[in-house]
XYZ file of C-alpha atoms in Angstrom:
754
model
C 0.000 0.000 0.000
C 1.356 3.449 -0.910
C 0.933 6.289 1.573
C 2.331 9.839 1.728
C 3.906 9.768 -1.729
C 3.908 13.560 -2.082
C 5.648 13.914 1.288
C 8.291 11.343 0.348
C 8.820 13.014 -3.018
C 9.310 16.366 -1.263
C 11.903 14.879 1.114
C 13.912 13.460 -1.798
C 13.698 16.691 -3.791
C 15.143 18.722 -0.934
C 17.657 16.159 0.304
C 20.564 16.689 -2.156
C 20.852 20.415 -1.430
C 20.537 19.909 2.315
C 23.123 17.137 2.381
C 25.569 19.184 0.304
C 25.065 22.172 2.586
C 25.713 20.029 5.677
C 28.838 18.522 4.133
C 30.144 22.025 3.414
C 29.215 23.311 6.877
C 30.837 20.392 8.706
C 33.782 20.364 6.319
C 33.961 16.580 6.074
C 32.378 13.514 4.478
C 29.095 12.509 6.116
C 27.720 9.368 7.685
C 24.199 8.320 6.706
C 22.821 9.400 10.088
C 24.275 12.893 9.665
C 22.753 13.215 6.196
C 19.274 12.419 7.501
C 19.575 14.473 10.685
C 20.895 17.587 8.966
C 18.307 17.312 6.197
C 15.543 17.275 8.831
C 16.513 20.348 10.833
C 13.485 22.382 11.855
C 13.035 25.774 10.203
C 13.162 27.220 13.731
C 16.655 25.790 14.246
C 19.216 28.601 14.096
C 22.345 26.484 14.384
C 24.199 24.947 11.467
C 26.882 22.858 13.154
C 26.288 20.781 16.263
C 28.478 18.869 18.699
C 27.498 15.232 19.149
C 26.432 14.344 22.642
C 26.248 17.993 23.738
C 24.006 20.247 21.662
C 20.228 20.088 21.737
C 18.837 20.379 18.218
C 15.355 21.095 16.828
C 14.171 18.661 14.158
C 11.122 18.324 11.892
C 10.169 14.620 11.660
C 8.142 13.469 8.670
C 5.588 11.437 10.577
C 4.354 10.068 13.941
C 3.230 6.525 14.829
C 1.423 5.485 18.022
C 0.368 2.120 19.401
C -2.940 1.788 21.231
C -1.537 1.554 24.751
C 0.515 4.748 24.469
C -1.789 6.504 21.976
C -4.462 6.895 24.632
C -2.368 9.226 26.758
C -0.721 10.860 23.755
C -4.092 11.727 22.218
C -5.581 12.805 25.537
C -2.720 15.285 25.692
C -3.107 16.297 22.031
C -6.771 17.104 22.667
C -5.494 19.792 25.055
C -2.954 21.220 22.620
C -5.359 23.579 20.889
C -5.048 22.098 17.391
C -7.762 20.987 14.950
C -5.620 18.533 12.955
C -2.311 16.712 13.233
C 0.361 18.755 11.469
C 2.201 15.727 10.069
C 0.976 12.305 8.858
C 0.189 10.265 11.968
C -1.231 6.813 12.672
C -2.640 4.740 15.535
C -2.133 0.952 15.603
C -4.240 -1.344 17.826
C -1.784 -4.069 18.788
C -1.064 -3.970 22.540
C -4.456 -4.673 24.107
C -5.055 -8.131 22.621
C -4.312 -10.901 25.123
C -2.898 -14.170 23.790
C -4.909 -16.957 25.382
C -6.339 -19.634 23.112
C -5.771 -18.556 19.515
C -6.159 -15.724 17.030
C -9.883 -15.820 16.261
C -11.255 -16.011 19.797
C -8.572 -13.768 21.302
C -9.291 -11.034 18.774
C -13.043 -11.274 19.345
C -12.540 -11.102 23.125
C -10.254 -8.073 22.775
C -12.779 -6.181 20.663
C -15.436 -6.796 23.281
C -13.259 -6.036 26.324
C -11.590 -2.960 24.832
C -14.534 -1.607 22.860
C -14.581 1.676 24.786
C -10.894 2.319 24.160
C -10.987 1.312 20.500
C -13.983 3.596 19.906
C -12.163 6.453 21.609
C -9.000 5.981 19.558
C -10.951 5.639 16.316
C -13.023 8.763 16.967
C -10.042 10.887 18.036
C -8.130 9.699 14.983
C -11.082 10.547 12.767
C -11.407 14.001 14.320
C -7.764 14.999 14.012
C -6.853 13.480 10.633
C -4.979 10.454 11.969
C -4.874 7.084 10.179
C -6.345 4.226 12.232
C -5.301 0.566 12.023
C -7.927 -1.707 13.553
C -7.264 -4.520 16.040
C -5.866 -7.493 14.146
C -4.193 -5.383 11.441
C -0.795 -6.063 12.938
C 1.954 -4.884 15.234
C 2.803 -1.211 14.773
C 6.441 -1.679 13.748
C 5.763 -4.371 11.164
C 2.879 -2.346 9.696
C 5.065 0.772 9.578
C 7.832 -1.139 7.788
C 5.359 -2.474 5.238
C 3.545 0.801 4.605
C 5.192 3.974 5.885
C 8.940 3.654 6.428
C 11.100 5.049 3.635
C 14.869 5.463 3.207
C 16.160 8.852 4.307
C 13.037 9.748 6.257
C 12.679 10.684 9.912
C 9.871 9.606 12.205
C 9.074 9.376 15.890
C 6.813 6.853 17.557
C 5.373 6.338 21.021
C 7.046 2.973 21.441
C 10.721 2.258 22.066
C 10.841 -0.206 19.162
C 9.921 2.466 16.638
C 13.602 2.055 15.748
C 12.566 -1.016 13.723
C 12.123 1.291 10.699
C 15.898 1.752 10.577
C 15.853 -1.505 8.649
C 14.457 0.522 5.748
C 17.028 3.301 6.093
C 14.961 5.633 8.262
C 15.972 7.567 11.378
C 13.109 6.343 13.567
C 13.120 7.219 17.257
C 11.029 6.060 20.197
C 9.570 8.847 22.349
C 6.953 9.567 24.961
C 3.485 10.824 24.065
C 4.326 14.423 24.928
C 7.029 14.411 22.252
C 4.485 13.082 19.767
C 2.182 15.956 20.727
C 4.959 18.436 19.900
C 5.299 17.083 16.375
C 1.564 16.617 15.767
C 1.060 20.202 16.939
C 3.498 21.430 14.310
C 6.221 22.376 16.749
C 9.931 21.562 16.455
C 11.018 18.344 18.135
C 14.096 18.516 20.309
C 16.835 15.891 20.605
C 20.406 16.022 21.797
C 22.581 15.493 18.722
C 23.425 11.786 18.985
C 26.879 10.316 19.025
C 27.572 7.735 16.334
C 28.554 4.095 16.760
C 29.559 2.353 13.554
C 29.155 -1.403 13.205
C 31.031 -2.818 10.229
C 29.656 -6.128 9.007
C 31.891 -8.266 6.836
C 31.310 -11.743 5.412
C 27.868 -13.272 4.975
C 25.289 -15.063 7.119
C 24.809 -18.777 6.560
C 23.351 -21.914 8.090
C 21.887 -21.500 11.551
C 23.076 -17.897 11.906
C 20.514 -15.126 11.362
C 20.315 -11.321 11.656
C 19.014 -11.787 15.212
C 22.422 -13.153 16.192
C 24.084 -9.920 15.083
C 22.150 -7.769 17.545
C 22.391 -10.380 20.305
C 26.170 -10.236 19.950
C 26.163 -6.417 19.798
C 24.042 -6.337 22.974
C 26.679 -8.442 24.688
C 29.368 -5.990 23.583
C 27.626 -2.697 24.356
C 25.353 -3.795 27.266
C 21.924 -2.338 27.973
C 23.226 1.215 28.227
C 26.212 1.184 25.872
C 24.219 2.760 23.058
C 22.657 5.520 25.158
C 22.736 8.864 23.389
C 24.004 7.298 20.150
C 22.789 6.154 16.763
C 24.153 2.764 15.769
C 24.896 2.760 12.046
C 25.538 -0.570 10.316
C 27.569 -0.717 7.118
C 29.791 -2.974 5.044
C 29.386 -5.850 2.616
C 27.663 -7.944 5.262
C 25.052 -5.245 5.796
C 24.307 -4.905 2.093
C 23.916 -8.670 1.716
C 21.248 -8.868 4.429
C 17.498 -8.802 3.790
C 15.542 -5.665 4.598
C 13.459 -7.390 7.276
C 16.651 -8.862 8.754
C 17.976 -5.335 9.032
C 14.729 -4.389 10.759
C 15.257 -7.119 13.363
C 18.683 -5.739 14.210
C 17.438 -2.161 14.449
C 14.433 -3.229 16.509
C 16.560 -4.685 19.284
C 18.810 -1.636 19.285
C 16.334 -0.371 21.875
C 17.796 -2.996 24.214
C 21.214 -1.321 24.195
C 19.703 2.103 24.873
C 20.483 3.431 21.396
C 18.632 6.519 20.185
C 18.064 4.511 17.012
C 19.848 2.167 14.610
C 20.053 2.376 10.833
C 21.237 0.661 7.658
C 22.153 2.312 4.365
C 19.836 2.074 1.370
C 20.712 -0.809 -0.951
C 19.241 -3.206 -3.484
C 17.584 -5.336 -0.812
C 15.673 -2.315 0.478
C 14.673 -1.424 -3.065
C 13.416 -4.987 -3.541
C 11.404 -4.818 -0.302
C 9.728 -1.575 -1.342
C 8.769 -3.132 -4.677
C 7.420 -6.324 -3.085
C 5.234 -4.224 -0.758
C 3.666 -2.237 -3.632
C 5.834 0.867 -3.249
C 7.602 0.796 -6.609
C 7.258 4.574 -6.982
C 9.121 5.128 -3.713
C 11.852 2.688 -4.772
C 12.262 4.529 -8.083
C 12.732 7.853 -6.282
C 15.111 6.351 -3.725
C 17.198 4.747 -6.472
C 17.673 8.181 -8.041
C 19.117 9.701 -4.842
C 20.882 6.578 -3.556
C 24.174 8.415 -2.977
C 22.423 10.567 -0.348
C 20.877 7.521 1.328
C 24.268 5.981 2.117
C 27.310 7.243 3.977
C 29.985 8.885 1.832
C 32.606 6.501 0.450
C 35.320 8.086 2.607
C 33.350 7.024 5.676
C 33.246 3.402 4.528
C 36.975 3.508 3.805
C 38.038 5.030 7.145
C 35.186 4.582 9.634
C 37.329 5.282 12.706
C 37.631 8.896 11.583
C 33.886 9.483 11.396
C 32.284 7.431 14.176
C 32.764 7.843 17.922
C 33.166 4.078 18.242
C 33.571 1.293 15.702
C 32.734 -2.387 16.131
C 33.537 -4.993 13.493
C 31.755 -8.335 13.145
C 32.569 -11.022 10.585
C 29.241 -12.636 9.762
C 30.986 -15.660 8.265
C 32.434 -16.435 11.714
C 29.379 -15.476 13.784
C 27.682 -18.161 15.877
C 24.018 -18.310 16.897
C 23.426 -16.582 20.232
C 21.042 -17.000 23.146
C 20.752 -14.041 25.532
C 19.405 -13.995 29.082
C 17.906 -14.621 31.482
C 16.402 -11.426 32.969
C 18.405 -9.010 30.799
C 18.822 -8.868 27.009
C 22.565 -8.189 27.116
C 23.653 -11.413 28.870
C 24.997 -12.973 25.676
C 25.954 -16.633 25.236
C 27.104 -18.103 21.969
C 25.373 -21.389 21.278
C 28.471 -23.549 21.734
C 28.829 -22.338 25.348
C 25.183 -21.976 26.298
C 24.682 -25.499 27.675
C 27.590 -24.942 30.068
C 26.013 -21.673 31.230
C 22.702 -23.454 31.863
C 24.358 -26.044 34.081
C 26.789 -23.662 35.783
C 24.075 -21.179 36.736
C 21.396 -23.774 37.515
C 18.955 -22.409 34.958
C 15.950 -24.772 34.598
C 17.101 -27.050 31.770
C 13.678 -28.259 30.709
C 12.171 -25.828 28.241
C 8.471 -25.270 28.878
C 7.524 -22.860 26.077
C 9.006 -21.593 22.837
C 7.498 -18.438 21.344
C 8.236 -16.937 17.937
C 7.030 -13.825 16.141
C 6.494 -10.318 17.618
C 7.546 -7.001 16.110
C 11.160 -8.190 16.133
C 10.988 -11.433 14.182
C 7.761 -12.019 12.286
C 8.672 -11.444 8.662
C 7.892 -13.901 5.891
C 11.584 -14.856 5.903
C 11.583 -15.470 9.667
C 8.472 -17.635 9.639
C 9.435 -19.601 6.525
C 12.857 -20.488 7.992
C 11.276 -21.570 11.283
C 8.607 -23.533 9.389
C 11.291 -25.502 7.578
C 12.300 -26.893 10.975
C 8.696 -27.626 11.930
C 8.326 -29.608 8.693
C 11.505 -31.522 9.498
C 10.162 -32.424 12.935
C 7.037 -33.852 11.319
C 8.908 -35.654 8.531
C 11.506 -37.083 10.906
C 8.838 -38.265 13.362
C 9.869 -36.008 16.211
C 7.401 -35.079 18.925
C 7.664 -31.454 20.019
C 8.518 -31.427 23.712
C 7.670 -27.809 24.606
C 4.541 -25.721 24.135
C 4.919 -23.694 20.924
C 3.353 -20.275 20.250
C 3.465 -18.302 16.984
C 2.591 -14.598 16.669
C 2.473 -13.161 13.117
C 3.463 -9.502 12.864
C 0.864 -8.245 10.425
C -2.180 -9.308 8.447
C -0.070 -9.118 5.288
C 2.351 -11.702 6.669
C -0.343 -13.787 8.369
C -2.552 -14.081 5.301
C 0.377 -14.843 3.007
C 1.937 -17.444 5.309
C -1.439 -19.113 5.763
C -1.956 -19.177 1.986
C 1.491 -20.713 1.467
C 1.024 -23.442 4.084
C 3.617 -22.052 6.496
C 1.248 -21.627 9.430
C -0.041 -25.161 8.897
C 3.514 -26.495 9.366
C 3.509 -24.948 12.831
C 0.022 -26.217 13.638
C 0.957 -29.738 12.511
C 3.520 -29.965 15.326
C 1.157 -28.484 17.923
C 1.882 -24.791 17.411
C -0.845 -22.291 18.340
C -1.271 -19.278 16.051
C -2.041 -16.126 18.003
C -3.508 -12.831 16.776
C -1.416 -10.293 14.857
C -0.513 -8.443 18.026
C 2.150 -7.995 20.693
C 0.718 -10.622 23.036
C 3.260 -12.510 25.158
C 6.078 -10.135 24.207
C 4.597 -7.405 26.429
C 2.965 -9.587 29.066
C -0.391 -9.936 27.275
C -0.253 -13.677 27.692
C -2.689 -15.909 29.538
C -0.132 -18.615 30.095
C -1.344 -22.152 30.678
C 0.590 -23.432 33.689
C -0.142 -25.516 36.751
C 1.980 -23.210 38.931
C 2.343 -19.510 38.003
C 5.234 -19.070 40.462
C 7.359 -22.102 39.556
C 10.975 -21.665 38.519
C 10.986 -22.419 34.789
C 12.506 -21.542 31.418
C 11.004 -20.155 28.230
C 12.723 -19.018 25.035
C 11.411 -16.372 22.617
C 12.347 -14.522 19.460
C 11.153 -11.316 21.144
C 13.346 -8.418 22.284
C 13.044 -8.086 26.058
C 13.287 -10.635 28.834
C 13.121 -8.667 32.086
C 11.825 -10.534 35.121
C 8.018 -10.924 34.980
C 7.996 -9.333 31.506
C 6.178 -12.130 29.649
C 4.004 -13.906 32.207
C 4.244 -12.020 35.502
C 6.259 -14.793 37.161
C 9.577 -13.528 38.628
C 10.899 -17.093 38.438
C 10.407 -17.451 34.694
C 13.844 -17.469 33.082
C 13.303 -15.791 29.723
C 15.871 -16.319 26.967
C 16.029 -14.573 23.589
C 17.172 -16.141 20.309
C 16.320 -16.305 16.612
C 12.992 -17.862 15.515
C 14.922 -20.776 14.004
C 16.732 -21.540 17.235
C 13.580 -21.105 19.310
C 11.778 -23.597 17.079
C 14.615 -26.114 17.347
C 14.689 -25.725 21.130
C 10.921 -26.212 21.335
C 11.248 -29.436 19.360
C 13.920 -30.671 21.775
C 12.355 -29.257 24.963
C 15.857 -28.923 26.375
C 17.904 -25.739 26.836
C 21.111 -27.718 26.507
C 20.238 -28.893 23.012
C 22.535 -27.609 20.255
C 20.897 -28.260 16.860
C 24.204 -27.676 15.074
C 25.843 -30.682 16.760
C 23.284 -32.733 18.708
C 20.809 -35.404 17.658
C 17.329 -36.315 18.870
C 15.544 -39.678 19.247
C 12.356 -39.890 17.200
C 9.158 -41.894 17.735
C 10.754 -44.970 16.172
C 13.757 -44.796 18.491
C 15.975 -43.620 15.643
C 18.630 -40.963 16.159
C 17.983 -37.979 13.845
C 19.561 -34.576 13.313
C 17.917 -31.343 12.238
C 19.152 -29.865 8.975
C 19.952 -26.180 8.624
C 16.851 -23.974 8.322
C 15.931 -22.657 4.899
C 13.429 -20.006 3.910
C 12.406 -17.311 1.459
C 13.127 -13.605 1.675
C 9.888 -12.956 -0.223
C 6.867 -15.167 -0.938
C 7.356 -16.926 -4.306
C 3.808 -15.930 -5.276
C 3.947 -12.427 -3.819
C 2.257 -10.948 -0.766
C -1.508 -10.915 -0.490
C -4.322 -10.129 1.943
C -8.057 -9.447 1.896
C -8.375 -6.649 4.456
C -5.468 -4.502 5.658
C -7.467 -3.193 8.617
C -6.802 0.462 7.752
C -9.381 3.234 8.223
C -8.662 6.622 6.677
C -9.810 9.676 8.672
C -12.378 12.237 7.559
C -11.029 15.108 5.500
C -12.745 17.440 7.941
C -13.189 16.077 11.432
C -14.706 19.182 13.011
C -18.100 17.495 13.388
C -16.693 14.392 15.080
C -17.529 14.307 18.786
C -15.133 12.538 21.170
C -16.896 11.438 24.316
C -15.339 10.182 27.543
C -17.669 9.065 30.305
C -16.972 10.577 33.718
C -17.441 7.186 35.387
C -15.199 5.298 32.945
C -12.559 3.036 34.463
C -10.548 3.005 31.239
C -10.428 6.640 30.122
C -10.034 9.932 31.947
C -9.734 13.411 30.493
C -6.558 15.126 31.648
C -6.398 18.110 33.963
C -3.297 20.299 33.596
C -0.519 19.738 36.116
C 0.176 22.652 38.458
C 2.960 24.999 37.466
C 6.075 25.484 39.607
C 5.533 27.926 42.466
C 8.882 29.654 41.992
C 10.424 28.322 45.213
C 12.963 25.676 46.210
C 11.511 22.298 47.114
C 11.700 21.879 50.884
C 10.709 19.125 53.281
C 10.342 16.388 50.675
C 10.053 12.811 51.903
C 11.866 9.907 50.318
C 9.271 7.759 48.585
C 11.512 4.902 47.498
C 15.199 4.287 46.974
C 15.182 1.748 44.161
C 17.958 -0.832 44.148
C 19.549 -2.162 40.974
C 17.740 -2.515 37.650
C 14.617 -0.381 37.551
C 13.060 -0.385 34.096
C 9.839 1.250 32.976
C 8.299 -2.187 33.546
C 9.240 -1.850 37.208
C 7.923 1.733 37.346
C 4.688 1.130 35.410
C 3.973 -2.505 34.661
C 2.234 -3.584 31.459
C 0.310 -6.882 31.248
C -3.044 -6.533 33.058
C -2.357 -2.836 33.721
C -2.539 -1.998 30.023
C -6.309 -1.660 30.363
C -5.813 1.514 32.409
C -3.400 3.278 30.052
C -6.012 5.942 29.285
C -6.896 6.605 32.945
C -4.081 8.340 34.795
C -5.494 7.957 38.289
C -6.290 4.260 37.968
C -3.006 3.272 36.359
C -1.125 5.205 39.021
C -1.996 2.327 41.342
C 0.839 0.378 39.704
C 3.473 3.079 40.244
C 6.847 1.575 41.186
C 5.268 -1.621 42.517
C 7.978 -3.641 40.759
C 10.928 -1.612 42.065
C 13.117 -3.218 44.727
C 13.254 -1.170 47.937
C 16.901 -0.688 48.906
C 16.143 -0.948 52.633
C 14.271 -4.250 52.802
C 14.959 -5.656 49.307
C 11.232 -6.202 48.803
C 8.927 -4.922 46.091
C 5.924 -2.688 46.797
C 6.795 -2.348 50.460
C 8.170 1.015 51.628
C 8.153 3.116 54.778
C 5.110 5.371 54.958
C 5.989 8.578 56.892
C 2.299 9.347 57.427
C 1.193 6.026 58.935
C 4.677 5.214 60.361
C 4.439 1.677 58.959
C 5.293 -0.153 55.757
C 2.790 0.214 52.924
C 2.487 -0.254 49.195
C 4.208 2.399 47.072
C 1.083 3.957 45.518
C -0.707 3.966 48.882
C 2.226 5.768 50.471
C 2.482 8.277 47.626
C -1.227 9.070 47.873
C -0.949 9.511 51.650
C 1.936 11.960 51.263
C 0.109 13.866 48.523
C -3.065 14.098 50.640
C -0.960 15.484 53.497
C 0.512 18.147 51.214
C 3.991 16.588 51.344
C 6.021 16.273 48.172
C 8.224 13.251 47.617
C 11.372 12.215 45.808
C 12.417 8.968 44.116
C 16.028 7.772 44.162
C 17.331 5.333 41.555
C 20.408 3.425 40.447
C 22.129 3.109 37.032
C 20.219 3.352 33.721
C 16.999 4.170 35.562
C 13.979 3.933 33.249
C 15.530 1.446 30.836
C 13.137 -0.280 28.469
C 9.813 0.769 27.010
C 9.045 4.371 26.108
C 5.908 4.438 28.268
C 5.444 7.973 29.585
C 3.082 6.654 32.242
C 6.276 5.919 34.178
C 6.752 9.700 34.333
C 3.124 10.816 34.504
C 2.230 8.575 37.438
C 4.917 9.989 39.760
C 3.892 13.501 38.683
C 0.239 12.729 39.405
C 1.041 11.263 42.843
C 3.135 14.177 44.058
C 6.700 13.146 43.200
C 8.671 16.357 42.696
C 12.016 14.923 41.622
C 13.831 11.762 40.610
C 17.576 11.592 41.292
C 19.587 8.654 39.989
C 23.067 7.496 39.129
C 22.147 7.581 35.425
C 19.027 7.712 33.226
C 17.879 5.927 30.119
C 17.302 8.565 27.421
C 13.561 8.332 26.798
C 12.599 8.199 30.463
C 14.706 11.238 31.359
C 12.970 13.212 28.595
C 9.543 11.972 29.691
C 10.172 13.186 33.250
C 11.214 16.596 31.960
C 8.159 16.822 29.716
C 5.802 16.126 32.639
C 7.395 18.625 35.013
C 9.214 16.133 37.243
C 12.737 17.284 38.101
C 15.212 14.793 36.565
C 18.568 14.856 38.371
C 21.730 12.763 38.546
C 24.238 12.398 41.377
C 27.388 14.395 40.593
C 29.170 11.786 42.722
C 27.503 8.417 42.166
C 28.613 7.317 45.636
C 26.190 9.885 47.090
C 23.412 7.406 46.315
C 24.548 5.735 49.553
C 23.970 8.912 51.591
C 20.204 8.750 51.119
C 18.555 7.314 54.241
C 15.073 5.885 54.561
C 13.526 8.588 56.750
C 15.320 11.603 55.307
C 13.757 15.015 54.834
C 15.115 16.468 51.611
C 15.435 20.024 50.326
C 16.305 20.768 46.697
C 18.163 24.059 46.592
C 19.104 26.316 43.704
C 15.781 26.125 41.854
C 15.207 29.865 42.250
C 18.256 30.289 40.008
C 17.639 27.253 37.802
C 19.991 27.539 34.815
C 21.350 25.329 32.071
C 24.739 23.932 33.062
C 24.436 24.958 36.720
C 24.133 22.194 39.318
C 21.504 22.056 42.040
C 22.051 20.719 45.542
C 20.170 18.472 47.923
C 20.188 18.962 51.661
C 19.514 15.688 53.446
C 18.276 15.924 57.035
C 18.557 12.493 58.602
C 16.371 11.045 61.361
C 19.075 11.739 63.979
C 19.247 15.416 63.007
C 22.544 15.227 61.129
C 22.719 16.560 57.581
C 24.463 15.793 54.314
C 24.806 17.805 51.140
C 24.586 16.205 47.713
C 25.435 17.918 44.429
C 22.835 17.155 41.761
C 23.577 17.581 38.073
C 20.982 18.017 35.363
C 20.862 18.182 31.570
C 18.130 20.815 31.198
C 18.492 23.480 28.536
C 16.658 26.820 28.505
C 13.559 25.464 26.748
C 13.303 22.464 29.091
C 13.570 24.750 32.106
C 10.517 26.564 30.742
C 8.688 23.208 30.647
C 9.512 22.787 34.332
C 8.348 26.272 35.243
C 5.096 25.875 33.308
C 4.362 22.570 35.051
C 4.753 20.484 31.897
C 5.656 20.841 28.241
C 1.967 20.482 27.355
C 1.074 23.439 29.565
C 3.567 25.508 27.600
C 2.196 24.326 24.244
C -1.360 25.097 25.323
C -0.320 28.580 26.449
C 1.476 29.256 23.173
C -1.414 28.010 21.038
C -3.979 30.028 22.968
C-alpha cells in the first residue's frame, strides 16, 4: 500500500541540497545518520553545526506513529494542545491490548469486546484529528510501519521504544513519549540532543543457523543495555548490504535494548526490492535516483574510525548463533557455550515454552525459515517437547503465510497461532501453567526478557534467540540442546539430526491479503464528537498539572530508593495494567510496585511517613500527597531502561513526586520526566546514592536560580538530626527549564497556542 507519496517526493527533492550544505558546513564527508539528521533540521533551528552528545537540536520529523496503549495518553494530551488537525501524517495501531490466550480468532473477538470503549475512543479521536487508524488485528505497529510507511532517508518518531525497527528501511526512527508526539503533531519543532555515532562494520555473509538476530544479540553483549545511550548505531559494510531488509529491521528493533537513540542501515538493493514487493515501486524509483544521499559517503566506509565515535567490526561468516538472558537482554551466550552456562548457573534445563514472532521477528523470511524446521520435525517423526506459540506480525504476513502453508507447518507440530498483536512479548499472555510461580525456562524470538515481563512470574527465566533456534529448542524441549551438533531420538527410536533452516526472503507468489485493517480519517473532522464518560474506568480526560511555584523544594520525603535494575516495567507494569493506560489515576496504582526497595529488598513495600508503617508504594504516595507533602524517588544506574511508556513519568507527577535523582538515566525516560514537570537529576558523585537514608527530609536548593549547566544541591536531614549535602547535576536546557516552570511541556504548548 502506498501512503504519503507527495511527502516522500518532497523529502527526496530537498535532500541533495541539504546534504551538500551540511557537508560544506561540517567540512567533512558525512555518515548516513548525519545526512538524515541535517536534512531534517526544523526551520526554527538557528544552528548549522552541532556537537554530538552535547548540543540540543530542533528537528522536523516526517511522521508520527502510536500504538494503542501509548496513543491513549498521547491523544488525551493532544486534545489539550489547541489544534484541529495533526500537522504531520500520523497513525494509531491497535496491537497492545489483545491478550494471547487460546488462539487468534477467539482472542481477537474477546479483545474487541473487552476494549470496545478504548478502541472507539482511539478511532473517533483519529477521525477528528486526521490520523490514520489501524484496527485490532491489522498487525503490530512496527511491522505495519515497515510495510507501509517507512522510507529510506526519512525521519519519524513513535510512542514505542521499538519504533527504531524502521531503521531496517534506512529511516531515522526514534522512540519517544506521548508528549514528544504531541509536539510534532502540533506542528512544533522536536528537540533531541545530537546523537553520538557508533559504527558497526559487518563483513562476510550469514549462513546456516546464523541469522540477523544473532548480530544484535552479539552487539548487545558488547555494548550492554546502556552502551548505546545517546548514540545512533549505524551498520555498514558488505555484510550489511547482503542482508534482507526485514533482517535489518530485526537488528534495528533490538537496538532499543542497548539504549540506542536509534539504529540504521544504508539504502541498498535489498531495500529497493522490499519496497517493490510491498507495492511501493514509486518510492523505490525515487530512492534509487538519490541513492548516494541515502548511504554514507565513500570516505566514511573507507576510514570509519575517523567518522564514528566508536567502531565495532563483526565477521558474519564467523558469527555463531546466540542466546541471551535470562532477565536481561545483554547477557549474551554463543550457542556452543550456552549449555555450560545453563548447568553452571542452575537455569531450569527443561524448556516449557518456545514463542516466535512479535515485532522483532515475524517477517515472511523469519516464519518460513522456522517452518522448515517444523516440517523436518514432522517428517523425521519427532514429537515437540515444549509448548509452541506463533505470533504473526501483520495481516499481510499472516494471510500470506497461511496461503502458502507455512502456518499449517507450525500447527501440525502443535503450534498455536495467536492474533497479529504484541501478546506474550509485552505480558499480554494468559499462560497455561499448573503453577504460576514455579521456577521455569522459556525461550522467545522477542526483544526483552526482564523478570516478569512475559508472564508475571519472577521465576520465569526468559531467553532470547532467533525464531529458528527457538523452534529447534521447542522441538527438543531442552535448553542444553545444540541443533548444530546434537541429535534427537524420534518416535521410532531412531537418532535424527535437524538440517539447517531454509526459507524465502519474499513469498514466491507475492504478498496478499483481503483486508489490511486500515481506516482513513475524515477530510474534515470538526463534526466528530469525542466522548469520555466521567465514570469510565478506562479513560479519563486530563487536567493540567500545576505549574512550579517559583520556590525551592523543601521538606520532601523519600518515597523509594530503588535498588539495581529499575526499568519502565518496574515503574509502570504492562500486562493486566494496560487496560488503564487511558486513565491516569487508575493506572497510578501500579506506580513503582515492581521496584526493589533498597532498605528491605522487597517490592511494593516502603516506609510510609504518614502512617509510620510499611505500605504499598502507591498507597504511600497518595498519603503523602493528601498530606501536602512532596516526595522524591532515588534510583540506580540506567533508571527507566526499556519501554518508552510515559506513564512511568506521569504517574509519579500525578502522585506528588517532585524529583527523581539517579546514578544515570535511560534517554527516553529522562525526557519523559522533563516533559511532565518532574525534576530529573543525577548524582554528581555516584557514591552519594549511599547517603540517602530511609527517613530523610530532603530540600532541593538552587531552583530559584535554575539555569542550564548549573548544578543544584540536595540537603539531606537524617532522622538523627545530622545533615548531608549532595550535588545534583541536570541536563536541562533553557527550553526544558521553561517546561519545568510551566508545570509540563503540554502546559507551555497550550499557552502558546492560545
